Tab-separated table of C-alpha atoms in Angstrom:
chain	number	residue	atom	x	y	z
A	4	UNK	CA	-35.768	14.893	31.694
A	5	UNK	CA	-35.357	15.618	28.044
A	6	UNK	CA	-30.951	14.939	27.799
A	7	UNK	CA	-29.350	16.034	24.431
A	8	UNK	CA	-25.882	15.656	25.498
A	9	UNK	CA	-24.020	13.399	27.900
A	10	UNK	CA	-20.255	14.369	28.786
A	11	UNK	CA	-18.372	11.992	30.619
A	12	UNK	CA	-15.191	12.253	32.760
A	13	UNK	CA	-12.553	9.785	31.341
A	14	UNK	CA	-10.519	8.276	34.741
A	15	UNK	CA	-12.192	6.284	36.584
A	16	UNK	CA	-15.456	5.996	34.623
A	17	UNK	CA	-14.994	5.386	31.323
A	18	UNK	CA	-10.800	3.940	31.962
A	19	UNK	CA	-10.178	2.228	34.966
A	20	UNK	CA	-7.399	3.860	36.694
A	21	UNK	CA	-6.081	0.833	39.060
A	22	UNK	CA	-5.145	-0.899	35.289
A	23	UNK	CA	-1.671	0.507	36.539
A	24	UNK	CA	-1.877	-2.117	39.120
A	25	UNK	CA	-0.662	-5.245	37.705
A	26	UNK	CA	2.444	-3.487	35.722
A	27	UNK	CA	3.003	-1.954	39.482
A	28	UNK	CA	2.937	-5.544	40.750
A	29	UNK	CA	5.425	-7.098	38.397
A	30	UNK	CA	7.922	-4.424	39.373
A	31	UNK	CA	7.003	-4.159	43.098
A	32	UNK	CA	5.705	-7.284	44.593
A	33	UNK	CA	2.536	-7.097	47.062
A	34	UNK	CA	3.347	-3.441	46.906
A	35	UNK	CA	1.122	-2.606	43.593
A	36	UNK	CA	-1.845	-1.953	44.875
A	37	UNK	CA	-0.697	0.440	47.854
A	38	UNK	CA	1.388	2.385	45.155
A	39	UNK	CA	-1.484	2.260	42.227
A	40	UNK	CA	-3.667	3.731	45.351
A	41	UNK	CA	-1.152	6.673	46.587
A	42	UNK	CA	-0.224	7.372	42.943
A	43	UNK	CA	-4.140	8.429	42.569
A	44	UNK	CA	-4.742	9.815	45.553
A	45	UNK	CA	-1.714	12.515	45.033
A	46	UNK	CA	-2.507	12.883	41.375
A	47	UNK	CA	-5.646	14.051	42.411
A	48	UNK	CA	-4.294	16.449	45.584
A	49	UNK	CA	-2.161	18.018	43.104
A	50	UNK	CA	-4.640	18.832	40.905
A	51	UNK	CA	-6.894	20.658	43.322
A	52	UNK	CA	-3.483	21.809	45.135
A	53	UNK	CA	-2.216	23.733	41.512
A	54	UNK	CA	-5.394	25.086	41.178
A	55	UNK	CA	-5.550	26.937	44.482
A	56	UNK	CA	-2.062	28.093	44.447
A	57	UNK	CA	-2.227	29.124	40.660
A	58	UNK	CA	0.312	26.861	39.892
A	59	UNK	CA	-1.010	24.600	36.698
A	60	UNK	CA	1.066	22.049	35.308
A	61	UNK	CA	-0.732	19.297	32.832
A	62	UNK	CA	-2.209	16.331	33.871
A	63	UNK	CA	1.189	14.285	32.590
A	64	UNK	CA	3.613	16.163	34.616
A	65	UNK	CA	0.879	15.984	37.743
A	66	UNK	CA	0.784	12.509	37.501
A	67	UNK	CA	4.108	12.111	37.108
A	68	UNK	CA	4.768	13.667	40.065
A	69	UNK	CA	2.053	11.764	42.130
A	70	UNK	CA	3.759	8.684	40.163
A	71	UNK	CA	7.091	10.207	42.357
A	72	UNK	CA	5.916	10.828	45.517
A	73	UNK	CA	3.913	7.326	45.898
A	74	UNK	CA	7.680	5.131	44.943
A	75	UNK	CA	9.239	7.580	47.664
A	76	UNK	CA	6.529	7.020	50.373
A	77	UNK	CA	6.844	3.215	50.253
A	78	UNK	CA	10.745	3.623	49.699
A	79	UNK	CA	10.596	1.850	46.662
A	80	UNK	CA	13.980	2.211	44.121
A	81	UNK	CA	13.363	4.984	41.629
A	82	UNK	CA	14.887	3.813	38.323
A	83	UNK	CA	14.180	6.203	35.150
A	84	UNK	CA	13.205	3.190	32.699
A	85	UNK	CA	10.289	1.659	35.667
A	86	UNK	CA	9.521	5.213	36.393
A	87	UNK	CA	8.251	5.530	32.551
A	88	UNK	CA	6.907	2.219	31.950
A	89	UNK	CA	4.305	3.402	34.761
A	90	UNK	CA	3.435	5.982	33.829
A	91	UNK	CA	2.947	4.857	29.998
A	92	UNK	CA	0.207	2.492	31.563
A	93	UNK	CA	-1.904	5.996	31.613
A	94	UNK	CA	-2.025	5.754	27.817
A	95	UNK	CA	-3.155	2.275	27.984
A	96	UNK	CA	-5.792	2.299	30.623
A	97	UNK	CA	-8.545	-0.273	30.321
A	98	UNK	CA	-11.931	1.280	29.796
A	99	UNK	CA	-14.517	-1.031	32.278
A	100	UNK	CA	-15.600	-4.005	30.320
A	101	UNK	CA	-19.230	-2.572	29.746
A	102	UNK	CA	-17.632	0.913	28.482
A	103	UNK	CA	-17.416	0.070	24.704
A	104	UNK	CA	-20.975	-1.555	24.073
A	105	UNK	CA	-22.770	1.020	25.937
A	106	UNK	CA	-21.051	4.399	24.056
A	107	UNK	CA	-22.838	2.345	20.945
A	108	UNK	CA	-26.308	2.567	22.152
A	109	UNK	CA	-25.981	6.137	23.476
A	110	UNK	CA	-24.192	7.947	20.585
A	111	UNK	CA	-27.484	8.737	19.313
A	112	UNK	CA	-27.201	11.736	21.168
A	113	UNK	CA	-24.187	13.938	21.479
A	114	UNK	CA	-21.218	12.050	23.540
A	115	UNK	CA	-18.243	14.072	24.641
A	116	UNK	CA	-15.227	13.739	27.098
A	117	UNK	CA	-14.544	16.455	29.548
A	118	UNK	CA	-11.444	15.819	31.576
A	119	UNK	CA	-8.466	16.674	33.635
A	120	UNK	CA	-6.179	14.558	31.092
A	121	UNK	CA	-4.099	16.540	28.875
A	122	UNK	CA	-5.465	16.182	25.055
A	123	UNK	CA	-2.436	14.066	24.132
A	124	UNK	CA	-3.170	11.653	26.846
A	125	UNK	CA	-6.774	11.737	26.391
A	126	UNK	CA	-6.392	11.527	22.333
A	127	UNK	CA	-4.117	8.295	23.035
A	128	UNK	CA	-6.109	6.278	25.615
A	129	UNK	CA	-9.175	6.992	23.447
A	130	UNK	CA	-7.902	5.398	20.588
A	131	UNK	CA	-5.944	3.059	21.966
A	132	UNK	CA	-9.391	1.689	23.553
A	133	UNK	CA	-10.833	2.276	19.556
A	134	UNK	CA	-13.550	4.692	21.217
A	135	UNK	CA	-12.037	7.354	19.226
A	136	UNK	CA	-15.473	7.555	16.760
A	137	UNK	CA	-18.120	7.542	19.444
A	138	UNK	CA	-16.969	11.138	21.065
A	139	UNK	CA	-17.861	14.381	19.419
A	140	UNK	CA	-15.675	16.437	21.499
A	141	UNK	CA	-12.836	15.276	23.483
A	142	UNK	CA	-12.521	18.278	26.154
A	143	UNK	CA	-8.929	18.488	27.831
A	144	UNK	CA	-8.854	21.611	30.848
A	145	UNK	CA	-5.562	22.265	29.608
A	146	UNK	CA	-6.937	24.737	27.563
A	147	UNK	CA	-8.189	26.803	30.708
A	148	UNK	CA	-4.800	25.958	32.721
A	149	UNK	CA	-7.177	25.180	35.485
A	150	UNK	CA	-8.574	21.652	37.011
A	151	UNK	CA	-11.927	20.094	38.116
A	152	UNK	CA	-14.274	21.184	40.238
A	153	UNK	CA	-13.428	24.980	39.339
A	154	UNK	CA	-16.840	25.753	37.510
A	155	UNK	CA	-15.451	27.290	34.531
A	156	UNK	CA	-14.142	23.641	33.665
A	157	UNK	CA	-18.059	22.657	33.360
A	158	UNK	CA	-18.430	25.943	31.382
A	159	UNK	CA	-15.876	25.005	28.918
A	160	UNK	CA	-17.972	21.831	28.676
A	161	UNK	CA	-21.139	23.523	27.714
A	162	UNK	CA	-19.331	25.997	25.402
A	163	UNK	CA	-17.636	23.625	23.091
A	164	UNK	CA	-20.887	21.094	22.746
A	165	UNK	CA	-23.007	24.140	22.329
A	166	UNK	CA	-25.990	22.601	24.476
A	167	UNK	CA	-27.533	24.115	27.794
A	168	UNK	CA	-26.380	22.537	30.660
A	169	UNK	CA	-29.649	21.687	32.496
A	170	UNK	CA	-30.124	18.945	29.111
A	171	UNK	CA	-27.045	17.800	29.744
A	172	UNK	CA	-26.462	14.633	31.599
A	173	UNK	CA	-22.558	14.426	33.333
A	174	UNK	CA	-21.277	10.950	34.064
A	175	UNK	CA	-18.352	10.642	36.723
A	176	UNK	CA	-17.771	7.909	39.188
A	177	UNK	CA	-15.624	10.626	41.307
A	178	UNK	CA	-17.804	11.901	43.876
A	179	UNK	CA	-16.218	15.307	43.951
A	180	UNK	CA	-16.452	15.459	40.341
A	181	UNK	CA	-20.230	14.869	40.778
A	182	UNK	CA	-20.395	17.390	43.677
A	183	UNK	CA	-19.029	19.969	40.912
A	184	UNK	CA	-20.807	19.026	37.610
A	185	UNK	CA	-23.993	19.030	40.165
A	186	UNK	CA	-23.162	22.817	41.714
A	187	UNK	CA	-22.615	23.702	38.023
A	188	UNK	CA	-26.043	23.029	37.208
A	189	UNK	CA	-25.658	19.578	34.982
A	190	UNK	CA	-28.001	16.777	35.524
A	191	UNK	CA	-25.676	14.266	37.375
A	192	UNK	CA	-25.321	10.719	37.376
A	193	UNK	CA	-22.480	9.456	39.929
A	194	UNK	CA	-21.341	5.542	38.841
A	195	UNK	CA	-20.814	3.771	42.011
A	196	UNK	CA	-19.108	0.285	40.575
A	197	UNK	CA	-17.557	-0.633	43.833
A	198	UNK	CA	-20.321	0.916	46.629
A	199	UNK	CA	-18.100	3.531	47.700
A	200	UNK	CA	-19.475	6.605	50.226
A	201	UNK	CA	-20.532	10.062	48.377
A	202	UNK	CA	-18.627	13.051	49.226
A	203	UNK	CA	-20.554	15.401	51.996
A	204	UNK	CA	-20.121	18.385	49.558
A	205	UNK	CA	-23.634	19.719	50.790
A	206	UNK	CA	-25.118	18.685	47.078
A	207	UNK	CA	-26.467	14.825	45.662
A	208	UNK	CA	-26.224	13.717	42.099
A	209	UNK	CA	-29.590	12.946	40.011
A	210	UNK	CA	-28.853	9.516	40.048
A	211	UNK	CA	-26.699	6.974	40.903
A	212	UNK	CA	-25.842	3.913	38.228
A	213	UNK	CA	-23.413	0.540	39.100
A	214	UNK	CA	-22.256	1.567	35.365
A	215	UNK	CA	-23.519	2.606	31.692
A	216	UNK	CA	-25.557	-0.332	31.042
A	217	UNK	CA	-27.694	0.760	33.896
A	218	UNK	CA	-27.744	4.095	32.011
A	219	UNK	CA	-28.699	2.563	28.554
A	220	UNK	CA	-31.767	0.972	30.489
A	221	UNK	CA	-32.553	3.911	31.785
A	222	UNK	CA	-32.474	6.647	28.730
B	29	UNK	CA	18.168	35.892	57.128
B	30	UNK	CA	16.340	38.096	59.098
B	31	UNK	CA	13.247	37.192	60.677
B	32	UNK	CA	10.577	39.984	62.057
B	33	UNK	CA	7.993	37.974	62.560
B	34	UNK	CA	6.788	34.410	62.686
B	35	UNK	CA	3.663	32.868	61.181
B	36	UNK	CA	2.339	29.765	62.872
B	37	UNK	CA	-0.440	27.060	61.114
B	38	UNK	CA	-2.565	25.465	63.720
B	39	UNK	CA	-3.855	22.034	63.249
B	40	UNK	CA	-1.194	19.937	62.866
B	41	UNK	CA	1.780	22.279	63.692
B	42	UNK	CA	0.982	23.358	66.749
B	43	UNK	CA	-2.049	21.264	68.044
B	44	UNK	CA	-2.126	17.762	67.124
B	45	UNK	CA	-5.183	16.422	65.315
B	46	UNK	CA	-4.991	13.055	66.199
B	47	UNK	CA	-5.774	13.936	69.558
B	48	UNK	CA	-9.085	12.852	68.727
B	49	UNK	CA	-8.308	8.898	68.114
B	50	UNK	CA	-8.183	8.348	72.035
B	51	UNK	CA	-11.833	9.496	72.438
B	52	UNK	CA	-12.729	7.692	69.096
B	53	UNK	CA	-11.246	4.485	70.681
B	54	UNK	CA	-13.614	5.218	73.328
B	55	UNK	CA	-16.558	5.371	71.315
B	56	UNK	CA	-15.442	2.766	68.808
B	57	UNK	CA	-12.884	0.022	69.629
B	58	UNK	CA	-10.243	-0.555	66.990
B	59	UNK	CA	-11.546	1.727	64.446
B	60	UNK	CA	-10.190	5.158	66.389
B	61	UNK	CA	-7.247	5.635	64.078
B	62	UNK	CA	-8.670	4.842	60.993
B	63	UNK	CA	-11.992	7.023	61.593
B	64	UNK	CA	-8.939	9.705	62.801
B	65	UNK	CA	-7.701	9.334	59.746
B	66	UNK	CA	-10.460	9.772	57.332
B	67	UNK	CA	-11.514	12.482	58.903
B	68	UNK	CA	-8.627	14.615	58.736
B	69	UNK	CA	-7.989	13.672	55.250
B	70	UNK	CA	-11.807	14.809	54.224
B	71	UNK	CA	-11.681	17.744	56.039
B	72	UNK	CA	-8.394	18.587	53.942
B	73	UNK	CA	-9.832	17.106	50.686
B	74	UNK	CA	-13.372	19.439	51.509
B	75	UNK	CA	-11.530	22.791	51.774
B	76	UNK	CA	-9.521	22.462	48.461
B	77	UNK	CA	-12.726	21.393	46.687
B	78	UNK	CA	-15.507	23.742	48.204
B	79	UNK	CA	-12.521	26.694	47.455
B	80	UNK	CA	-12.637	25.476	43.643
B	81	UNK	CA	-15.946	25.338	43.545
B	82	UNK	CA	-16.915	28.224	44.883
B	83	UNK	CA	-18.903	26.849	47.896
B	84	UNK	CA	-17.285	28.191	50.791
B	85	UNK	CA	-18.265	26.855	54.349
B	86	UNK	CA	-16.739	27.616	57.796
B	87	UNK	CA	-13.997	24.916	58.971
B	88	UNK	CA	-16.722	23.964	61.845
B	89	UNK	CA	-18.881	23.089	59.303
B	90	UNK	CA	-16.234	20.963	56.825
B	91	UNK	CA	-15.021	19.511	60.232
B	92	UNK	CA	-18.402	18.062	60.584
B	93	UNK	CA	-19.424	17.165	57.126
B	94	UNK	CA	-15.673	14.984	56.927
B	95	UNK	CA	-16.683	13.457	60.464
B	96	UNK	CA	-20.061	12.290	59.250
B	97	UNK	CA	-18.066	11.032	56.181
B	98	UNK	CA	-15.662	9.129	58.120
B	99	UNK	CA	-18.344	7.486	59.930
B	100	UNK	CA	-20.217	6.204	56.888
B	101	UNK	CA	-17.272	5.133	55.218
B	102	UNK	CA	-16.459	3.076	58.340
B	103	UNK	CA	-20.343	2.261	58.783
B	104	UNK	CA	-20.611	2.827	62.380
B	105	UNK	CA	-23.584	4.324	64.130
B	106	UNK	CA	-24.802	7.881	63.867
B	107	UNK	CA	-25.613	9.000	67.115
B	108	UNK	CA	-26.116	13.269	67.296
B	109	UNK	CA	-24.354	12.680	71.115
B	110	UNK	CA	-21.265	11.045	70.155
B	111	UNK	CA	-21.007	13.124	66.629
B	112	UNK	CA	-20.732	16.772	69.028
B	113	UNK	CA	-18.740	14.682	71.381
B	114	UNK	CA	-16.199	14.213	68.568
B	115	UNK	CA	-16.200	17.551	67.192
B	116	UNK	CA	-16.406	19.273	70.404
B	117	UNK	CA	-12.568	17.678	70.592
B	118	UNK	CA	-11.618	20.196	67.637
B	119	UNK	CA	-12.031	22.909	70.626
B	120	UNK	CA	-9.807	20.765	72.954
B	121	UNK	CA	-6.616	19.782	70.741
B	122	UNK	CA	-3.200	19.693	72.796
B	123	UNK	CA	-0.786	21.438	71.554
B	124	UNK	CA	2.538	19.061	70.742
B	125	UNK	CA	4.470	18.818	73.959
B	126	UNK	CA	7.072	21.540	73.287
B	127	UNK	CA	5.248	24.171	72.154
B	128	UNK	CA	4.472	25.893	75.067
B	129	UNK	CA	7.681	26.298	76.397
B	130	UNK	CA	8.859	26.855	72.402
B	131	UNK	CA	6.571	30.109	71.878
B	132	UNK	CA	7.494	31.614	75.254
B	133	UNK	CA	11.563	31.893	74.028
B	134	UNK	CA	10.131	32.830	70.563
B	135	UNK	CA	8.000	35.381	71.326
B	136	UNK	CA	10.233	38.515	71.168
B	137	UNK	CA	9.526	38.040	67.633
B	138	UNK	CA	5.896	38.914	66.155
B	139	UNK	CA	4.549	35.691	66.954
B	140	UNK	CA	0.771	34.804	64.668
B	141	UNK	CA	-1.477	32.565	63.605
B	142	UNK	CA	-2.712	32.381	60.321
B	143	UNK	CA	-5.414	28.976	60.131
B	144	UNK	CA	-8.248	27.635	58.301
B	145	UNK	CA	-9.916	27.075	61.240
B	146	UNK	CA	-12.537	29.591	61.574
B	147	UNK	CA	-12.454	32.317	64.309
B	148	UNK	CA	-13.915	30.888	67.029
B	149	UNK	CA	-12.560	27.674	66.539
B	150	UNK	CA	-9.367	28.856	66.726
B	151	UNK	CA	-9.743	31.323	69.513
B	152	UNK	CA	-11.220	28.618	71.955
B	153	UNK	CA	-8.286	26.260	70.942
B	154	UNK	CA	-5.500	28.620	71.679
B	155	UNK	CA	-7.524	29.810	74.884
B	156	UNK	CA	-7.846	26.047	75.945
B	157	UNK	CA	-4.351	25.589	75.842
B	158	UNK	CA	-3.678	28.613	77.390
B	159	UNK	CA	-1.665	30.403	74.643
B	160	UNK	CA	-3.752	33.178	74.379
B	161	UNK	CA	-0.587	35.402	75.321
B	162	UNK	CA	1.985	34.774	72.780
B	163	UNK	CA	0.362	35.816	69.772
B	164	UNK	CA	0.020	38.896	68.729
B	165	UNK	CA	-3.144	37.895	65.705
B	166	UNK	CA	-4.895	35.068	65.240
B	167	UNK	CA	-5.905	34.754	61.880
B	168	UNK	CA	-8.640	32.914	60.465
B	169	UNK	CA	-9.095	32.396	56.348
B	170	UNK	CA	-12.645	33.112	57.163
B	171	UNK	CA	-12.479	36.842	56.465
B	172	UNK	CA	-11.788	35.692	53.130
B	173	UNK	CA	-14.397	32.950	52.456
B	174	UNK	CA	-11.383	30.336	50.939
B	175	UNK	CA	-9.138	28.136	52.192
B	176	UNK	CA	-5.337	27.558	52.097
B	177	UNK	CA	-3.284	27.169	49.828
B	178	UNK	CA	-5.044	30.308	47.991
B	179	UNK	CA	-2.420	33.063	47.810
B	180	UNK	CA	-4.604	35.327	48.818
B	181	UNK	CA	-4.770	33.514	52.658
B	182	UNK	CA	-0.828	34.260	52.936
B	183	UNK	CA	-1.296	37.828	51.693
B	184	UNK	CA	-4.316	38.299	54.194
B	185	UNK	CA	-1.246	37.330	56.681
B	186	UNK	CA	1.266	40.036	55.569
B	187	UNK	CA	-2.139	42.804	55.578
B	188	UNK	CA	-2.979	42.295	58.971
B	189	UNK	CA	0.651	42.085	60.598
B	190	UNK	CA	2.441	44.538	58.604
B	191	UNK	CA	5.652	43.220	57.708
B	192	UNK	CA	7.091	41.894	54.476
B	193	UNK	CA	6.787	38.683	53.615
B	194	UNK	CA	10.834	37.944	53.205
B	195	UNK	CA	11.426	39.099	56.414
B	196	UNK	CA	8.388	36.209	57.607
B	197	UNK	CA	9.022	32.950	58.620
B	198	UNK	CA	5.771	30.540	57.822
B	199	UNK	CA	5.981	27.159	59.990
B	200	UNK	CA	3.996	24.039	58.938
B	201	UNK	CA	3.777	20.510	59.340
B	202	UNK	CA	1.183	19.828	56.322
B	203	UNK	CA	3.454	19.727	53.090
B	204	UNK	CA	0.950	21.324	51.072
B	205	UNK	CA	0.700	24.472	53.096
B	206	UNK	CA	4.379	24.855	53.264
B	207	UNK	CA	4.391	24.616	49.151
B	208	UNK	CA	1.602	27.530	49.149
B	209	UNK	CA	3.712	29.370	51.776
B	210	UNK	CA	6.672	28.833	49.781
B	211	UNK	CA	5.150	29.953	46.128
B	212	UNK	CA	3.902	33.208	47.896
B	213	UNK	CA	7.450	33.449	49.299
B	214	UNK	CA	7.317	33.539	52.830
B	215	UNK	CA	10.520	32.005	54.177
B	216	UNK	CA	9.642	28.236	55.280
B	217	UNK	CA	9.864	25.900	57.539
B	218	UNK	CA	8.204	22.590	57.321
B	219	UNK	CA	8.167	20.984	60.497
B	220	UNK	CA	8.477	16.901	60.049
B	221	UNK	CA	7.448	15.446	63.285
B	222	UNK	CA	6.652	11.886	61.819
B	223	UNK	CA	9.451	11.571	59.387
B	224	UNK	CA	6.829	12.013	56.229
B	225	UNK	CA	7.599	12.419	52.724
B	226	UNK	CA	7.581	15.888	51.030
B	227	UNK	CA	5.184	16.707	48.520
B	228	UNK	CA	6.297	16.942	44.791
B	229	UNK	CA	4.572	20.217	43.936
B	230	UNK	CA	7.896	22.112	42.340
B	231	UNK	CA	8.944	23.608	45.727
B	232	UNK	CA	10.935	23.350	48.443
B	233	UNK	CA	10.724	24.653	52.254
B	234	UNK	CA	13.594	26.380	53.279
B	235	UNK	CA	14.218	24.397	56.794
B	236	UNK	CA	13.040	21.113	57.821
B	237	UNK	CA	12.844	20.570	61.463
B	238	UNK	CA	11.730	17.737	63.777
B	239	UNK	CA	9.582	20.443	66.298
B	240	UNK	CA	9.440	23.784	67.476
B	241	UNK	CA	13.033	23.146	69.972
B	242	UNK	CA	15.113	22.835	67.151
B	243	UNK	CA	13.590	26.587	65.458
B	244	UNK	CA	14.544	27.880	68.892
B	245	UNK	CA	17.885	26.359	68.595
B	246	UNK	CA	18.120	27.903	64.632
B	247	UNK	CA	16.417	31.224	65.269
């Protein structure tokens, strides 16, 4: 497998999304988790919900919303200042502990980020995590007004890094994301860090990593 | 507001999913609900992401793919028996206890159907609980090959029972279809059997209702 090209999704594989959880724990006590995990959950729904009903809205206001409905479900108090304190922790997201070391050894070949983040909030938590010089392209679907799995996403990928897609290797730890990047026609590797289930989506990935250092072994 | 005809989602709404937890008790002590669970939310998660991508399959087949999910996830045993036992319940639902009795004083009104379930499903559902009677189409988002909330599902609606879609009342418990329902701009209601929270997706139903005896009441 000859890869010239690996694009990554940014949540959840590069930045770990449950960061959120221990600023949701000061405010909320014993409730962060439960909120950190209905907060994701929605942000994704309403992603794929937009998309189908041809309502787009970015990535901020979607997971602002999510950030809304997840304090109302566990009848939490909604207060303006705790409301954006939250949701500022999505500029500040941790990437995994392995994340900056193994960009290093890959950027030999071309490294981009293709994502459902907005490009402000993907140009932010890149830099704030100093990955800013690894990525060639930083790929935001708000320029398509459309979210992931929609296959045009994946196109906008391939278009921007200039590369065919069958030497392109697409790293997500979302299952569904891997179920899309794979129907696309990527090469697919699906990080599982926590031995979670893959999606029955009728396709498999190429491989499946714990994270990148398994990938530097392996390329 | 005049209504001319009424517009009915099935699982859910009018036949309650869960129905399935007593014979998952059956099969697996203590996990029923939670396998219940899963399952329902896969299925759900499945359509919206096989629509995006462009992979359309029949709600039998989601129904089975989420079931086979839910009983990885949950890592209990595979068994082809108890796996048609479970999804042979999908045929079986009950209806919530006043809907019977609810559709009979509705149904001077076009009364409808308009599901993701596909065809058969749906006819042997309606048949089992015999409601065969009250509606005048049963509609099935299979003729289209994409799932709810797609606009196009709610036009497909308005096509086949010839009335405009002001003049249609759309009833739902599933927040998400009442926000698709609502965009296209049917009339709403969202029917809140369980006292759950609203999604935030920039819309609003027009009536919330505990069950189908209060729309009687309204209507």
């Amino acid at each position: 497998m000859t890869i010239k090209a690996i694009i990554f999704d940014a949540y959840g594989t590069l930045f770990d999304v449950h960061t959120v959880v221990d600023k949701c724990e000061q405010f909320f006590p014993g409730k962060g988790r439960k909120i950190s995990e209905i907060w994701r959950q929605k942000q994704l729904e309403y992603t794929w919900l937009r998309s189908l009903m041809g309502r787009y809205e970015d990535f901020w206001s979607v997971t602002h919303d999510a950030l809304i409905f997840a304090l109302k479900e566990l009848k939490v108090d909604l207060n303006e200042q705790i409301h954006m304190t939250l949701l500022d922790q999505y500029l500040r997201l941790n990437p995994y502990p392995e994340v900056p070391n193994a960009l290093e050894k890959l950027k030999n070949r071309k490294l981009a980020i293709l994502s459902n983040g907005s490009t402000d909030m993907l140009n932010t938590v890149v830099e704030n995590a100093g990955l800013s010089h690894v990525f060639t392209h930083v790929i935001s679907v708000d320029e398509l007004k459309i979210y992931k799995p929609f296959m045009g996403v994946y196109q906008l990928g391939v278009a921007k890094l200039w590369v065919n897609k069958e030497e392109t290797l697409f790293i997500t730890s979302n299952p569904w994301d891997a179920s899309g990047a794979k129907t696309f026609g990527f090469q697919v590797c699906w990080i599982n860090r926590f031995n979670k289930q893959f999606d029955e989506l009728g396709v498999q990935p190429n491989m499946i990593l714990k994270n990148l250092d398994q990938l530097v072994d392996r390329l």
